Amino acid sequence: MSYTLEQLGADCRAAMDKDPGPAGREEVRKFIAKVCADSDFVAEYLGPDNMTPRQVIYEDDKHKFCILAHVYEGAKGSNPHDHGPSWAIYGQAVGVTTMTDWEKVAEPSGDTPGKVKKVKDYDMTPGIAYLYNEGDLHSPSRTATTRLIRVEGQDLTGVKRDKYEAVA
Ligand SMILES: [Fe+2]
């Protein structure tokens, strides 16, 4: 294998050691883009027999970020969201994700969703990765199965997220 998970984890950790803020995450984003374009790495963690929707493949015991392999089957769209207290990176390995970025126009309160206005749509194709810092609102959609390598600043399992609805 040209670039191993161990090497990826070590490179990402070194980047976060240098700067755990947006600059270090930008370095992590570049490593994720690199593995998404690495056919050996993709075959190993996102091969055609893999149908696991969410799998943590690396968890950093120092900085607490997680690297995940995702297989998202079939067409689906998602609502605008951020990741609560966390940042995230989406890396496209197989297929196409159409991502929409949103701007917050009203905060959520109680059971009332926040309101968001569309900023732009863009397609993520294999080898492309994007960083979403805390509070960056986005919504992925797809017309067929996709395979992604994602990073969460912390494991978001069970973390409550605010709801948002789009306004024109
Ligand atoms: Fe997200």
PDB file of C-alpha atoms and ligand atoms in Angstrom:
ATOM      1  CA  MET A   1       0.000   0.000   0.000  1.00  0.00           C
ATOM      2  CA  SER A   2       1.331   3.396  -0.937  1.00  0.00           C
ATOM      3  CA  TYR A   3       0.078   5.303   2.090  1.00  0.00           C
ATOM      4  CA  THR A   4      -0.997   3.406   5.192  1.00  0.00           C
ATOM      5  CA  LEU A   5      -3.621   4.253   7.792  1.00  0.00           C
ATOM      6  CA  GLU A   6      -0.829   4.331  10.382  1.00  0.00           C
ATOM      7  CA  GLN A   7       1.010   6.929   8.309  1.00  0.00           C
ATOM      8  CA  LEU A   8      -2.181   8.931   7.788  1.00  0.00           C
ATOM      9  CA  GLY A   9      -2.932   8.934  11.520  1.00  0.00           C
ATOM     10  CA  ALA A  10       0.635   9.988  12.351  1.00  0.00           C
ATOM     11  CA  ASP A  11       0.613  12.787   9.736  1.00  0.00           C
ATOM     12  CA  CYS A  12      -2.740  14.124  10.947  1.00  0.00           C
ATOM     13  CA  ARG A  13      -1.596  14.018  14.556  1.00  0.00           C
ATOM     14  CA  ALA A  14       1.617  15.876  13.693  1.00  0.00           C
ATOM     15  CA  ALA A  15      -0.430  18.568  11.899  1.00  0.00           C
ATOM     16  CA  MET A  16      -2.673  18.960  14.949  1.00  0.00           C
ATOM     17  CA  ASP A  17       0.368  19.047  17.255  1.00  0.00           C
ATOM     18  CA  LYS A  18       1.603  22.025  15.262  1.00  0.00           C
ATOM     19  CA  ASP A  19      -1.759  23.818  15.209  1.00  0.00           C
ATOM     20  CA  PRO A  20      -5.091  22.345  16.367  1.00  0.00           C
ATOM     21  CA  GLY A  21      -6.960  25.311  14.844  1.00  0.00           C
ATOM     22  CA  PRO A  22      -8.080  25.865  11.243  1.00  0.00           C
ATOM     23  CA  ALA A  23      -4.492  25.895   9.892  1.00  0.00           C
ATOM     24  CA  GLY A  24      -3.719  22.416  11.265  1.00  0.00           C
ATOM     25  CA  ARG A  25      -7.083  21.103  10.053  1.00  0.00           C
ATOM     26  CA  GLU A  26      -6.275  22.441   6.587  1.00  0.00           C
ATOM     27  CA  GLU A  27      -3.157  20.231   6.654  1.00  0.00           C
ATOM     28  CA  VAL A  28      -5.346  17.281   7.729  1.00  0.00           C
ATOM     29  CA  ARG A  29      -7.700  18.078   4.828  1.00  0.00           C
ATOM     30  CA  LYS A  30      -4.804  17.723   2.394  1.00  0.00           C
ATOM     31  CA  PHE A  31      -3.892  14.287   3.824  1.00  0.00           C
ATOM     32  CA  ILE A  32      -7.519  13.187   3.512  1.00  0.00           C
ATOM     33  CA  ALA A  33      -7.667  14.374  -0.111  1.00  0.00           C
ATOM     34  CA  LYS A  34      -4.487  12.380  -0.754  1.00  0.00           C
ATOM     35  CA  VAL A  35      -5.880   9.084   0.587  1.00  0.00           C
ATOM     36  CA  CYS A  36      -9.157   9.641  -1.280  1.00  0.00           C
ATOM     37  CA  ALA A  37      -7.125   9.658  -4.514  1.00  0.00           C
ATOM     38  CA  ASP A  38      -5.086   6.595  -3.433  1.00  0.00           C
ATOM     39  CA  SER A  39      -6.631   3.525  -5.080  1.00  0.00           C
ATOM     40  CA  ASP A  40      -4.904   1.117  -2.686  1.00  0.00           C
ATOM     41  CA  PHE A  41      -6.126   2.986   0.377  1.00  0.00           C
ATOM     42  CA  VAL A  42      -9.669   3.239  -1.017  1.00  0.00           C
ATOM     43  CA  ALA A  43      -9.687  -0.474  -1.902  1.00  0.00           C
ATOM     44  CA  GLU A  44      -8.548  -1.357   1.616  1.00  0.00           C
ATOM     45  CA  TYR A  45     -11.073   0.730   3.580  1.00  0.00           C
ATOM     46  CA  LEU A  46     -13.900   1.386   1.096  1.00  0.00           C
ATOM     47  CA  GLY A  47     -13.811  -1.580  -1.240  1.00  0.00           C
ATOM     48  CA  PRO A  48     -16.856  -2.739  -3.196  1.00  0.00           C
ATOM     49  CA  ASP A  49     -17.762  -5.394  -0.588  1.00  0.00           C
ATOM     50  CA  ASN A  50     -17.867  -2.831   2.220  1.00  0.00           C
ATOM     51  CA  MET A  51     -21.440  -1.746   3.005  1.00  0.00           C
ATOM     52  CA  THR A  52     -20.761  -0.349   6.492  1.00  0.00           C
ATOM     53  CA  PRO A  53     -22.362   3.114   6.774  1.00  0.00           C
ATOM     54  CA  ARG A  54     -20.009   4.412   9.475  1.00  0.00           C
ATOM     55  CA  GLN A  55     -16.763   2.940  10.703  1.00  0.00           C
ATOM     56  CA  VAL A  56     -14.162   4.670  12.864  1.00  0.00           C
ATOM     57  CA  ILE A  57     -10.820   3.559  11.406  1.00  0.00           C
ATOM     58  CA  TYR A  58      -8.559   5.788  13.528  1.00  0.00           C
ATOM     59  CA  GLU A  59      -9.141   7.659  16.778  1.00  0.00           C
ATOM     60  CA  ASP A  60      -6.460   9.984  18.081  1.00  0.00           C
ATOM     61  CA  ASP A  61      -6.043   9.514  21.821  1.00  0.00           C
ATOM     62  CA  LYS A  62      -4.379  12.904  22.229  1.00  0.00           C
ATOM     63  CA  HIS A  63      -6.444  15.283  20.071  1.00  0.00           C
ATOM     64  CA  LYS A  64      -9.641  13.143  20.035  1.00  0.00           C
ATOM     65  CA  PHE A  65     -10.283  13.522  16.296  1.00  0.00           C
ATOM     66  CA  CYS A  66     -11.575  10.436  14.457  1.00  0.00           C
ATOM     67  CA  ILE A  67     -11.034   9.278  10.888  1.00  0.00           C
ATOM     68  CA  LEU A  68     -14.045   7.433   9.492  1.00  0.00           C
ATOM     69  CA  ALA A  69     -14.861   5.334   6.446  1.00  0.00           C
ATOM     70  CA  HIS A  70     -18.440   5.746   5.201  1.00  0.00           C
ATOM     71  CA  VAL A  71     -20.485   3.858   2.631  1.00  0.00           C
ATOM     72  CA  TYR A  72     -23.699   5.756   1.878  1.00  0.00           C
ATOM     73  CA  GLU A  73     -26.005   3.569  -0.176  1.00  0.00           C
ATOM     74  CA  GLY A  74     -28.450   4.949  -2.732  1.00  0.00           C
ATOM     75  CA  ALA A  75     -29.757   8.435  -3.385  1.00  0.00           C
ATOM     76  CA  LYS A  76     -30.343  10.697  -0.387  1.00  0.00           C
ATOM     77  CA  GLY A  77     -30.379  14.322   0.661  1.00  0.00           C
ATOM     78  CA  SER A  78     -29.731  15.727   4.136  1.00  0.00           C
ATOM     79  CA  ASN A  79     -30.902  18.814   5.992  1.00  0.00           C
ATOM     80  CA  PRO A  80     -28.606  21.769   6.650  1.00  0.00           C
ATOM     81  CA  HIS A  81     -26.529  21.154   9.766  1.00  0.00           C
ATOM     82  CA  ASP A  82     -23.311  21.903  11.553  1.00  0.00           C
ATOM     83  CA  HIS A  83     -21.493  19.528  13.868  1.00  0.00           C
ATOM     84  CA  GLY A  84     -22.267  21.141  17.208  1.00  0.00           C
ATOM     85  CA  PRO A  85     -19.002  21.644  19.071  1.00  0.00           C
ATOM     86  CA  SER A  86     -16.884  19.981  16.379  1.00  0.00           C
ATOM     87  CA  TRP A  87     -15.234  20.618  13.044  1.00  0.00           C
ATOM     88  CA  ALA A  88     -15.339  18.029  10.250  1.00  0.00           C
ATOM     89  CA  ILE A  89     -13.678  17.130   6.968  1.00  0.00           C
ATOM     90  CA  TYR A  90     -15.498  15.389   4.105  1.00  0.00           C
ATOM     91  CA  GLY A  91     -13.314  13.532   1.615  1.00  0.00           C
ATOM     92  CA  GLN A  92     -14.840  12.008  -1.502  1.00  0.00           C
ATOM     93  CA  ALA A  93     -13.383   8.606  -2.449  1.00  0.00           C
ATOM     94  CA  VAL A  94     -16.016   7.111  -4.778  1.00  0.00           C
ATOM     95  CA  GLY A  95     -19.051   8.714  -6.448  1.00  0.00           C
ATOM     96  CA  VAL A  96     -20.202  12.312  -6.281  1.00  0.00           C
ATOM     97  CA  THR A  97     -21.537  14.333  -3.341  1.00  0.00           C
ATOM     98  CA  THR A  98     -23.296  17.591  -4.136  1.00  0.00           C
ATOM     99  CA  MET A  99     -22.631  19.837  -1.162  1.00  0.00           C
ATOM    100  CA  THR A 100     -24.580  22.969  -0.324  1.00  0.00           C
ATOM    101  CA  ASP A 101     -23.200  25.659   1.989  1.00  0.00           C
ATOM    102  CA  TRP A 102     -25.668  27.711   4.047  1.00  0.00           C
ATOM    103  CA  GLU A 103     -25.561  30.994   5.924  1.00  0.00           C
ATOM    104  CA  LYS A 104     -27.406  31.286   9.220  1.00  0.00           C
ATOM    105  CA  VAL A 105     -30.104  33.966   9.233  1.00  0.00           C
ATOM    106  CA  ALA A 106     -31.821  33.004  12.530  1.00  0.00           C
ATOM    107  CA  GLU A 107     -30.594  30.994  15.520  1.00  0.00           C
ATOM    108  CA  PRO A 108     -32.549  27.884  16.522  1.00  0.00           C
ATOM    109  CA  SER A 109     -34.381  28.249  19.831  1.00  0.00           C
ATOM    110  CA  GLY A 110     -36.140  25.516  21.781  1.00  0.00           C
ATOM    111  CA  ASP A 111     -38.145  23.403  19.322  1.00  0.00           C
ATOM    112  CA  THR A 112     -37.996  26.083  16.624  1.00  0.00           C
ATOM    113  CA  PRO A 113     -35.407  25.283  13.941  1.00  0.00           C
ATOM    114  CA  GLY A 114     -32.916  27.928  12.943  1.00  0.00           C
ATOM    115  CA  LYS A 115     -33.193  29.511   9.502  1.00  0.00           C
ATOM    116  CA  VAL A 116     -30.575  29.345   6.777  1.00  0.00           C
ATOM    117  CA  LYS A 117     -30.071  30.872   3.347  1.00  0.00           C
ATOM    118  CA  LYS A 118     -28.292  29.022   0.536  1.00  0.00           C
ATOM    119  CA  VAL A 119     -24.788  30.270  -0.308  1.00  0.00           C
ATOM    120  CA  LYS A 120     -23.652  27.832  -3.016  1.00  0.00           C
ATOM    121  CA  ASP A 121     -23.723  24.258  -4.354  1.00  0.00           C
ATOM    122  CA  TYR A 122     -20.661  22.339  -5.486  1.00  0.00           C
ATOM    123  CA  ASP A 123     -19.816  18.791  -6.500  1.00  0.00           C
ATOM    124  CA  MET A 124     -17.256  16.768  -4.590  1.00  0.00           C
ATOM    125  CA  THR A 125     -15.611  14.208  -6.863  1.00  0.00           C
ATOM    126  CA  PRO A 126     -13.024  11.539  -5.958  1.00  0.00           C
ATOM    127  CA  GLY A 127      -9.866  13.046  -4.461  1.00  0.00           C
ATOM    128  CA  ILE A 128     -11.638  16.233  -3.260  1.00  0.00           C
ATOM    129  CA  ALA A 129     -11.898  17.081   0.462  1.00  0.00           C
ATOM    130  CA  TYR A 130     -13.465  20.051   2.241  1.00  0.00           C
ATOM    131  CA  LEU A 131     -13.037  21.369   5.786  1.00  0.00           C
ATOM    132  CA  TYR A 132     -16.037  22.607   7.794  1.00  0.00           C
ATOM    133  CA  ASN A 133     -15.044  24.494  10.926  1.00  0.00           C
ATOM    134  CA  GLU A 134     -17.307  24.807  13.962  1.00  0.00           C
ATOM    135  CA  GLY A 135     -20.640  26.338  12.948  1.00  0.00           C
ATOM    136  CA  ASP A 136     -20.103  26.001   9.171  1.00  0.00           C
ATOM    137  CA  LEU A 137     -23.522  24.923   7.878  1.00  0.00           C
ATOM    138  CA  HIS A 138     -23.752  22.477   4.980  1.00  0.00           C
ATOM    139  CA  SER A 139     -25.920  19.716   3.522  1.00  0.00           C
ATOM    140  CA  PRO A 140     -24.711  16.807   1.402  1.00  0.00           C
ATOM    141  CA  SER A 141     -26.845  15.074  -1.206  1.00  0.00           C
ATOM    142  CA  ARG A 142     -26.210  12.278  -3.663  1.00  0.00           C
ATOM    143  CA  THR A 143     -27.988  10.579  -6.555  1.00  0.00           C
ATOM    144  CA  ALA A 144     -26.233   7.205  -6.097  1.00  0.00           C
ATOM    145  CA  THR A 145     -24.012   5.351  -3.625  1.00  0.00           C
ATOM    146  CA  THR A 146     -20.968   7.242  -2.378  1.00  0.00           C
ATOM    147  CA  ARG A 147     -17.878   6.280  -0.361  1.00  0.00           C
ATOM    148  CA  LEU A 148     -16.185   8.865   1.802  1.00  0.00           C
ATOM    149  CA  ILE A 149     -13.339   9.302   4.242  1.00  0.00           C
ATOM    150  CA  ARG A 150     -14.450  11.807   6.888  1.00  0.00           C
ATOM    151  CA  VAL A 151     -12.829  13.316   9.930  1.00  0.00           C
ATOM    152  CA  GLU A 152     -14.721  14.472  12.999  1.00  0.00           C
ATOM    153  CA  GLY A 153     -12.935  16.761  15.460  1.00  0.00           C
ATOM    154  CA  GLN A 154     -14.406  14.480  18.098  1.00  0.00           C
ATOM    155  CA  ASP A 155     -16.536  11.348  17.728  1.00  0.00           C
ATOM    156  CA  LEU A 156     -20.007  12.814  17.119  1.00  0.00           C
ATOM    157  CA  THR A 157     -21.946   9.678  17.984  1.00  0.00           C
ATOM    158  CA  GLY A 158     -24.750  10.806  20.278  1.00  0.00           C
ATOM    159  CA  VAL A 159     -23.897  14.516  20.028  1.00  0.00           C
ATOM    160  CA  LYS A 160     -27.107  16.547  19.712  1.00  0.00           C
ATOM    161  CA  ARG A 161     -27.267  18.863  16.709  1.00  0.00           C
ATOM    162  CA  ASP A 162     -29.489  21.866  16.089  1.00  0.00           C
ATOM    163  CA  LYS A 163     -32.080  21.757  13.309  1.00  0.00           C
ATOM    164  CA  TYR A 164     -32.213  24.313  10.523  1.00  0.00           C
ATOM    165  CA  GLU A 165     -34.635  25.005   7.695  1.00  0.00           C
ATOM    166  CA  ALA A 166     -33.996  26.802   4.454  1.00  0.00           C
ATOM    167  CA  VAL A 167     -35.578  30.126   3.594  1.00  0.00           C
ATOM    168  CA  ALA A 168     -35.540  31.649   0.135  1.00  0.00           C
TER     169      ALA A 168
HETATM  170 FE    FE B   1     -21.969  17.279   8.041  1.00  0.00          FE
END
